[in-house]
């Protein structure tokens, strides 16, 4: 049976970012994976966590789904704190052995010392910015793709050895006419492509 860790990386801000949209995606993911025979474990970062338990979850999981809203072009700060604590605390045991380099073997490259090799991750991201800002040289992100704009998050997981799956994103969550039902269908289609 395949095993997945679903991480709710939302950070609540009263009356501005309550977490309902993120929870809709978490609920959809839980239903999808349960229905398709996966073992599922969850972490909701803003509800608190135990570092040792989280490391056990990462060691256990075949897959990680990381669901987060983009705040100020990056992760919510509590989610960055979570990643720093988990990745650093797992050094030498779960997350990474070293940075990968060797003083005696120049062929070993930086970033190749991850211990989570053979596992995969997916980012699922909510944005207020319109999708048109990506892959657009005149857009705010100056031609960057969605994945390039989230480069640091990708590289953190990859440093620990995980392999990237296709990213999902939803846009215009405040200023657009968000059709959540339609977006959740698109999300499920990407889950099917990535995991089935």
Coordinates of C-alpha atoms in Angstrom, one line a residue:
X1 CA 0.0 0.0 0.0
X2 CA 1.3 3.5 -1.0
X3 CA 1.8 6.0 1.9
X4 CA 1.4 9.7 1.7
X5 CA 2.0 12.5 4.1
X6 CA -0.3 15.5 3.5
X7 CA 1.0 18.7 5.0
X8 CA -1.3 21.7 5.6
X9 CA 1.2 24.6 5.6
X10 CA -1.4 27.3 6.0
X11 CA -1.0 30.1 8.5
X12 CA -4.1 31.7 9.8
X13 CA -4.7 35.4 9.8
X14 CA -8.0 36.4 11.3
X15 CA -10.6 37.7 8.8
X16 CA -8.0 37.7 6.0
X17 CA -6.7 34.2 5.6
X18 CA -8.9 31.8 7.7
X19 CA -7.6 28.7 5.9
X20 CA -10.9 27.5 4.4
X21 CA -9.6 27.3 0.9
X22 CA -6.5 25.4 1.9
X23 CA -8.7 23.0 4.0
X24 CA -10.9 22.4 0.9
X25 CA -7.8 21.1 -0.9
X26 CA -6.7 19.1 2.1
X27 CA -10.2 17.5 2.4
X28 CA -10.2 16.7 -1.4
X29 CA -6.7 15.1 -1.1
X30 CA -7.6 13.0 1.9
X31 CA -10.7 11.7 0.1
X32 CA -8.8 11.0 -3.1
X33 CA -6.0 9.1 -1.4
X34 CA -8.3 7.1 0.9
X35 CA -10.6 6.2 -2.0
X36 CA -7.5 5.0 -4.0
X37 CA -6.1 2.8 -1.3
X38 CA -3.3 4.9 0.1
X39 CA -2.4 5.0 3.7
X40 CA -2.6 8.7 4.8
X41 CA -1.1 10.8 7.5
X42 CA -1.6 14.5 8.0
X43 CA 0.1 17.4 9.6
X44 CA -1.5 20.8 10.1
X45 CA 1.5 23.0 10.9
X46 CA -0.4 25.8 12.5
X47 CA -2.0 23.4 15.0
X48 CA 1.5 22.5 16.3
X49 CA 3.7 19.5 15.7
X50 CA 6.4 17.3 17.3
X51 CA 9.7 17.3 15.3
X52 CA 10.4 13.6 16.1
X53 CA 6.9 12.6 15.0
X54 CA 7.3 14.6 11.8
X55 CA 10.6 12.9 11.0
X56 CA 8.9 9.5 11.5
X57 CA 6.2 10.6 9.1
X58 CA 8.8 11.6 6.4
X59 CA 10.6 8.3 6.9
X60 CA 7.3 6.4 6.6
X61 CA 5.9 8.2 3.5
X62 CA 6.4 7.3 -0.1
X63 CA 4.9 10.7 -1.1
X64 CA 4.5 14.2 0.4
X65 CA 1.8 16.6 -0.6
X66 CA 2.7 20.1 0.5
X67 CA -0.3 22.5 0.4
X68 CA 0.3 26.1 1.1
X69 CA -0.8 29.7 0.3
X70 CA 1.8 32.0 -1.0
X71 CA 2.3 34.9 1.4
X72 CA 4.6 37.7 0.2
X73 CA 6.0 35.5 -2.6
X74 CA 6.9 32.6 -0.4
X75 CA 5.8 30.2 2.3
X76 CA 4.0 31.4 5.4
X77 CA 6.7 31.9 8.0
X78 CA 5.5 29.1 10.3
X79 CA 5.9 26.7 7.4
X80 CA 9.4 27.9 6.7
X81 CA 10.2 27.3 10.4
X82 CA 8.7 23.8 10.1
X83 CA 10.9 23.0 7.1
X84 CA 14.0 24.4 8.8
X85 CA 13.3 22.3 12.0
X86 CA 12.4 19.1 10.2
X87 CA 15.2 19.1 7.6
X88 CA 17.8 20.2 10.1
X89 CA 16.7 17.8 12.9
X90 CA 16.8 14.9 10.4
X91 CA 20.4 15.4 9.4
X92 CA 22.2 12.1 9.4
X93 CA 19.1 10.1 10.0
X94 CA 16.1 10.9 7.9
X95 CA 16.4 14.0 5.6
X96 CA 20.1 14.2 4.5
X97 CA 23.5 12.7 5.2
X98 CA 25.5 15.7 4.0
X99 CA 25.5 18.2 1.2
X100 CA 26.6 15.4 -1.1
X101 CA 30.1 16.6 -1.8
X102 CA 33.2 14.6 -1.0
X103 CA 36.8 15.7 -0.4
X104 CA 38.0 12.5 -2.0
X105 CA 35.5 12.2 -4.9
X106 CA 35.0 15.3 -7.0
X107 CA 32.2 13.6 -9.0
X108 CA 29.9 13.9 -6.0
X109 CA 27.9 17.1 -6.4
X110 CA 26.4 19.6 -4.0
X111 CA 22.8 18.7 -3.2
X112 CA 23.2 14.9 -3.7
X113 CA 23.3 13.9 -0.1
X114 CA 19.6 13.5 0.5
X115 CA 18.3 10.5 2.4
X116 CA 14.7 10.6 1.0
X117 CA 15.7 9.3 -2.4
X118 CA 13.0 7.2 -4.0
X119 CA 10.2 9.3 -2.5
X120 CA 8.3 12.0 -4.4
X121 CA 6.6 15.3 -3.5
X122 CA 3.9 17.6 -5.0
X123 CA 3.4 21.3 -4.3
X124 CA -0.2 22.5 -4.3
X125 CA -0.3 26.3 -4.0
X126 CA -2.9 29.0 -3.7
X127 CA -2.2 32.5 -5.0
X128 CA -3.9 35.8 -5.2
X129 CA -1.9 36.8 -8.3
X130 CA -3.4 35.9 -11.7
X131 CA -1.9 33.0 -13.6
X132 CA -1.0 35.4 -16.4
X133 CA 1.9 36.8 -14.3
X134 CA 3.9 33.6 -14.9
X135 CA 5.7 32.7 -18.1
X136 CA 5.2 36.3 -19.1
X137 CA 8.3 38.5 -19.7
X138 CA 6.2 41.6 -19.0
X139 CA 4.5 40.1 -15.9
X140 CA 5.4 40.7 -12.3
X141 CA 7.6 37.5 -12.1
X142 CA 9.6 38.7 -15.1
X143 CA 9.1 35.6 -17.3
X144 CA 9.5 33.0 -14.5
X145 CA 7.3 30.0 -14.6
X146 CA 5.3 28.9 -11.6
X147 CA 7.9 26.4 -10.5
X148 CA 10.8 28.8 -11.0
X149 CA 9.0 31.3 -8.8
X150 CA 8.8 28.6 -6.1
X151 CA 12.4 27.5 -6.7
X152 CA 13.5 27.6 -3.0
X153 CA 10.7 25.3 -1.9
X154 CA 11.5 22.8 -4.7
X155 CA 15.2 22.9 -4.0
X156 CA 14.6 22.2 -0.3
X157 CA 12.7 19.0 -1.0
X158 CA 15.2 18.0 -3.7
X159 CA 18.2 18.6 -1.4
X160 CA 16.6 15.9 0.9
X161 CA 16.4 13.6 -2.1
X162 CA 12.7 13.8 -3.0
X163 CA 11.7 13.9 -6.7
X164 CA 9.3 16.6 -8.0
X165 CA 5.8 15.8 -9.3
X166 CA 3.7 18.2 -11.3
X167 CA 2.7 21.3 -9.3
X168 CA -0.9 22.4 -8.9
X169 CA -1.8 26.1 -8.4
X170 CA -5.0 28.1 -8.1
X171 CA -5.0 31.9 -8.8
X172 CA -7.0 35.0 -8.2
X173 CA -8.3 33.7 -5.0
X174 CA -9.4 37.3 -3.8
X175 CA -9.9 39.3 -6.9
X176 CA -11.1 36.7 -9.4
X177 CA -14.3 34.8 -9.7
X178 CA -13.0 31.6 -8.1
X179 CA -15.0 28.5 -9.1
X180 CA -13.9 26.2 -6.3
X181 CA -15.8 23.2 -7.6
X182 CA -14.0 23.5 -11.0
X183 CA -10.6 24.1 -9.4
X184 CA -11.0 21.0 -7.2
X185 CA -11.7 19.0 -10.3
X186 CA -8.5 20.3 -11.9
X187 CA -6.7 19.5 -8.6
X188 CA -8.0 15.9 -8.7
X189 CA -7.0 15.5 -12.3
X190 CA -3.4 16.4 -11.3
X191 CA -3.6 14.0 -8.3
X192 CA -4.5 11.2 -10.8
X193 CA -1.7 12.1 -13.1
X194 CA 0.9 12.3 -10.3
X195 CA -0.2 9.4 -8.1
X196 CA -2.2 6.8 -10.1

